[in-house]
């Protein structure tokens, strides 16, 4: 978000944090298996994660000159994950990455607006970033069937391979949790997703109703 041209002010005061975790495989658009934790006080990092087994103790005169992975994290050695992040910035540049971030935020806000203007859906809150939770409102469904509906629709859509998102629970209700973090996602993508959700949710309710009548 700090690369954003429109939304970077959301993070005023972030310098007050003791630590910040980031997932570059999301909004730095890097491949999976790359993450980082940034800490203000390096000593706290060592106290939190460091291990001092005798067989890992560096008795050489270089112990203060080289980076010791085992006193700064769980892993005793690491792959060159940072190369993925470096390559993203070298290839795309921070301005382009910031533009993609803004696009993803706008796509989430667009989906939010689609949900709140529909009589069949609701949105948990207007998204500040790109994660958004929406749910289908079906009158007469039990809590169990409501949960089942959201799980089954999400699974059906995932199986088709056109979209992927998760479900979650907020205040006792099940929601679709949708988070656009792809450079190829567009407003039209969100329109198509919402249309699919409308169709599949209605079909799921119809099938549940038929099943209840048969029972």
mmCIF file of C-alpha atoms in Angstrom, residues 39-205:
data_model
loop_
_atom_site.group_PDB
_atom_site.id
_atom_site.type_symbol
_atom_site.label_atom_id
_atom_site.label_comp_id
_atom_site.label_asym_id
_atom_site.label_seq_id
_atom_site.Cartn_x
_atom_site.Cartn_y
_atom_site.Cartn_z
ATOM 1 C CA UNK A 39 11.684 -5.221 13.011
ATOM 2 C CA UNK A 40 12.600 -1.946 14.620
ATOM 3 C CA UNK A 41 14.786 -3.470 17.333
ATOM 4 C CA UNK A 42 17.042 -6.224 16.010
ATOM 5 C CA UNK A 43 17.772 -7.364 19.554
ATOM 6 C CA UNK A 44 14.136 -8.335 20.083
ATOM 7 C CA UNK A 45 14.226 -10.447 16.952
ATOM 8 C CA UNK A 46 17.156 -12.412 18.324
ATOM 9 C CA UNK A 47 15.483 -12.824 21.721
ATOM 10 C CA UNK A 48 12.280 -14.060 20.073
ATOM 11 C CA UNK A 49 13.706 -16.519 17.550
ATOM 12 C CA UNK A 50 17.370 -17.049 18.325
ATOM 13 C CA UNK A 51 18.794 -20.411 19.349
ATOM 14 C CA UNK A 52 22.210 -20.916 20.891
ATOM 15 C CA UNK A 53 22.916 -24.637 20.742
ATOM 16 C CA UNK A 54 26.557 -25.426 21.340
ATOM 17 C CA UNK A 55 26.992 -27.018 17.923
ATOM 18 C CA UNK A 56 25.707 -23.858 16.229
ATOM 19 C CA UNK A 57 27.889 -21.413 18.120
ATOM 20 C CA UNK A 58 30.316 -19.622 15.856
ATOM 21 C CA UNK A 59 33.693 -19.591 17.578
ATOM 22 C CA UNK A 60 35.487 -17.992 14.670
ATOM 23 C CA UNK A 61 36.600 -14.434 14.559
ATOM 24 C CA UNK A 62 34.008 -13.755 11.870
ATOM 25 C CA UNK A 63 30.847 -14.279 13.923
ATOM 26 C CA UNK A 64 30.078 -10.568 13.943
ATOM 27 C CA UNK A 65 30.903 -10.130 10.275
ATOM 28 C CA UNK A 66 28.537 -12.615 8.651
ATOM 29 C CA UNK A 67 24.779 -13.001 8.927
ATOM 30 C CA UNK A 68 23.740 -15.847 11.202
ATOM 31 C CA UNK A 69 20.394 -17.200 10.066
ATOM 32 C CA UNK A 70 19.834 -19.345 13.148
ATOM 33 C CA UNK A 71 19.780 -16.393 15.556
ATOM 34 C CA UNK A 72 17.263 -14.419 13.475
ATOM 35 C CA UNK A 73 14.616 -16.973 12.573
ATOM 36 C CA UNK A 74 13.494 -20.589 12.692
ATOM 37 C CA UNK A 75 15.485 -21.672 9.667
ATOM 38 C CA UNK A 76 19.166 -22.479 10.029
ATOM 39 C CA UNK A 77 19.739 -21.748 6.365
ATOM 40 C CA UNK A 78 17.611 -20.080 3.712
ATOM 41 C CA UNK A 79 17.061 -20.090 0.016
ATOM 42 C CA UNK A 80 17.633 -16.909 -1.967
ATOM 43 C CA UNK A 81 13.977 -15.857 -1.648
ATOM 44 C CA UNK A 82 14.770 -12.163 -1.801
ATOM 45 C CA UNK A 83 15.818 -12.598 -5.425
ATOM 46 C CA UNK A 84 12.141 -12.986 -6.343
ATOM 47 C CA UNK A 85 11.297 -9.623 -4.794
ATOM 48 C CA UNK A 86 14.307 -7.930 -6.356
ATOM 49 C CA UNK A 87 13.333 -9.303 -9.778
ATOM 50 C CA UNK A 88 9.781 -7.965 -9.456
ATOM 51 C CA UNK A 89 11.033 -4.461 -8.732
ATOM 52 C CA UNK A 90 13.707 -4.612 -11.408
ATOM 53 C CA UNK A 91 11.316 -5.854 -14.075
ATOM 54 C CA UNK A 92 8.145 -3.915 -13.246
ATOM 55 C CA UNK A 93 9.340 -0.935 -11.198
ATOM 56 C CA UNK A 94 7.697 0.489 -8.074
ATOM 57 C CA UNK A 95 5.421 2.856 -10.029
ATOM 58 C CA UNK A 96 3.860 0.017 -12.008
ATOM 59 C CA UNK A 97 3.458 -2.101 -8.873
ATOM 60 C CA UNK A 98 1.778 0.859 -7.161
ATOM 61 C CA UNK A 99 -0.593 1.195 -10.111
ATOM 62 C CA UNK A 100 -1.550 -2.484 -9.862
ATOM 63 C CA UNK A 101 -2.167 -2.112 -6.132
ATOM 64 C CA UNK A 102 -4.544 0.792 -6.769
ATOM 65 C CA UNK A 103 -6.313 -1.251 -9.443
ATOM 66 C CA UNK A 104 -6.874 -4.134 -7.019
ATOM 67 C CA UNK A 105 -8.292 -1.773 -4.385
ATOM 68 C CA UNK A 106 -10.692 -0.301 -6.939
ATOM 69 C CA UNK A 107 -11.774 -3.798 -7.981
ATOM 70 C CA UNK A 108 -12.602 -4.685 -4.365
ATOM 71 C CA UNK A 109 -14.566 -1.463 -3.928
ATOM 72 C CA UNK A 110 -16.434 -2.215 -7.163
ATOM 73 C CA UNK A 111 -17.448 -5.645 -5.855
ATOM 74 C CA UNK A 112 -18.556 -4.017 -2.608
ATOM 75 C CA UNK A 113 -20.810 -1.652 -4.572
ATOM 76 C CA UNK A 114 -22.256 -4.532 -6.586
ATOM 77 C CA UNK A 115 -23.125 -6.339 -3.366
ATOM 78 C CA UNK A 116 -24.745 -3.415 -1.543
ATOM 79 C CA UNK A 117 -26.867 -2.484 -4.556
ATOM 80 C CA UNK A 118 -28.136 -6.053 -4.896
ATOM 81 C CA UNK A 119 -31.136 -7.240 -2.895
ATOM 82 C CA UNK A 120 -29.580 -10.692 -2.598
ATOM 83 C CA UNK A 121 -26.140 -9.835 -1.203
ATOM 84 C CA UNK A 122 -24.562 -7.853 1.594
ATOM 85 C CA UNK A 123 -21.009 -6.619 2.225
ATOM 86 C CA UNK A 124 -19.368 -6.726 5.641
ATOM 87 C CA UNK A 125 -17.784 -3.306 5.159
ATOM 88 C CA UNK A 126 -16.383 -1.099 2.430
ATOM 89 C CA UNK A 127 -12.828 -2.350 1.845
ATOM 90 C CA UNK A 128 -9.856 -0.122 2.628
ATOM 91 C CA UNK A 129 -7.519 -2.443 0.762
ATOM 92 C CA UNK A 130 -8.357 -5.291 -1.588
ATOM 93 C CA UNK A 131 -9.848 -7.884 0.780
ATOM 94 C CA UNK A 132 -13.653 -7.879 0.852
ATOM 95 C CA UNK A 133 -16.252 -10.110 2.482
ATOM 96 C CA UNK A 134 -19.699 -10.493 0.920
ATOM 97 C CA UNK A 135 -22.462 -12.988 1.536
ATOM 98 C CA UNK A 136 -25.667 -14.212 -0.061
ATOM 99 C CA UNK A 137 -28.861 -13.434 1.841
ATOM 100 C CA UNK A 138 -31.368 -16.237 1.461
ATOM 101 C CA UNK A 139 -34.565 -15.974 3.481
ATOM 102 C CA UNK A 140 -35.661 -19.078 5.287
ATOM 103 C CA UNK A 141 -32.354 -20.933 5.288
ATOM 104 C CA UNK A 142 -31.149 -22.438 8.528
ATOM 105 C CA UNK A 143 -27.720 -21.401 9.799
ATOM 106 C CA UNK A 144 -26.406 -24.822 8.793
ATOM 107 C CA UNK A 145 -27.749 -24.564 5.243
ATOM 108 C CA UNK A 146 -26.505 -20.983 4.940
ATOM 109 C CA UNK A 147 -22.985 -22.144 5.756
ATOM 110 C CA UNK A 148 -23.339 -25.104 3.424
ATOM 111 C CA UNK A 149 -24.481 -22.824 0.581
ATOM 112 C CA UNK A 150 -21.415 -20.581 0.812
ATOM 113 C CA UNK A 151 -19.024 -23.514 1.074
ATOM 114 C CA UNK A 152 -20.565 -25.406 -1.824
ATOM 115 C CA UNK A 153 -20.690 -22.384 -4.127
ATOM 116 C CA UNK A 154 -17.054 -21.514 -3.370
ATOM 117 C CA UNK A 155 -16.012 -25.131 -4.027
ATOM 118 C CA UNK A 156 -17.951 -25.261 -7.314
ATOM 119 C CA UNK A 157 -16.354 -22.057 -8.564
ATOM 120 C CA UNK A 158 -12.875 -23.193 -7.554
ATOM 121 C CA UNK A 159 -13.350 -26.489 -9.377
ATOM 122 C CA UNK A 160 -14.190 -24.637 -12.590
ATOM 123 C CA UNK A 161 -10.841 -22.854 -12.416
ATOM 124 C CA UNK A 162 -11.934 -19.365 -13.458
ATOM 125 C CA UNK A 163 -11.846 -17.789 -9.987
ATOM 126 C CA UNK A 164 -10.505 -18.722 -6.587
ATOM 127 C CA UNK A 165 -11.421 -17.299 -3.206
ATOM 128 C CA UNK A 166 -12.024 -18.470 0.352
ATOM 129 C CA UNK A 167 -14.861 -18.444 2.852
ATOM 130 C CA UNK A 168 -14.663 -17.126 6.387
ATOM 131 C CA UNK A 169 -16.837 -16.552 9.450
ATOM 132 C CA UNK A 170 -17.677 -13.111 10.844
ATOM 133 C CA UNK A 171 -19.995 -12.652 13.819
ATOM 134 C CA UNK A 172 -21.430 -16.120 13.419
ATOM 135 C CA UNK A 173 -22.172 -15.840 9.682
ATOM 136 C CA UNK A 174 -20.369 -17.385 6.716
ATOM 137 C CA UNK A 175 -19.003 -15.059 4.035
ATOM 138 C CA UNK A 176 -17.176 -15.238 0.739
ATOM 139 C CA UNK A 177 -13.732 -13.700 1.312
ATOM 140 C CA UNK A 178 -12.475 -12.298 -1.986
ATOM 141 C CA UNK A 179 -9.093 -10.627 -2.391
ATOM 142 C CA UNK A 180 -7.958 -9.496 -5.866
ATOM 143 C CA UNK A 181 -4.141 -9.434 -5.914
ATOM 144 C CA UNK A 182 -3.450 -10.251 -9.554
ATOM 145 C CA UNK A 183 -2.156 -7.923 -12.250
ATOM 146 C CA UNK A 184 -4.565 -9.405 -14.793
ATOM 147 C CA UNK A 185 -7.723 -8.884 -12.736
ATOM 148 C CA UNK A 186 -10.024 -6.171 -14.101
ATOM 149 C CA UNK A 187 -13.343 -4.569 -13.241
ATOM 150 C CA UNK A 188 -14.871 -6.891 -15.834
ATOM 151 C CA UNK A 189 -13.417 -9.829 -13.905
ATOM 152 C CA UNK A 190 -15.287 -8.721 -10.804
ATOM 153 C CA UNK A 191 -18.502 -8.281 -12.815
ATOM 154 C CA UNK A 192 -18.166 -11.823 -14.134
ATOM 155 C CA UNK A 193 -17.453 -13.184 -10.662
ATOM 156 C CA UNK A 194 -20.461 -11.457 -9.143
ATOM 157 C CA UNK A 195 -22.715 -12.701 -11.943
ATOM 158 C CA UNK A 196 -21.461 -16.230 -11.304
ATOM 159 C CA UNK A 197 -22.079 -15.871 -7.570
ATOM 160 C CA UNK A 198 -25.617 -14.681 -8.181
ATOM 161 C CA UNK A 199 -26.374 -17.602 -10.464
ATOM 162 C CA UNK A 200 -24.800 -20.328 -8.358
ATOM 163 C CA UNK A 201 -26.212 -19.077 -5.059
ATOM 164 C CA UNK A 202 -29.740 -19.030 -6.488
ATOM 165 C CA UNK A 203 -29.241 -22.530 -7.885
ATOM 166 C CA UNK A 204 -27.970 -23.770 -4.519
ATOM 167 C CA UNK A 205 -31.009 -22.350 -2.711
#
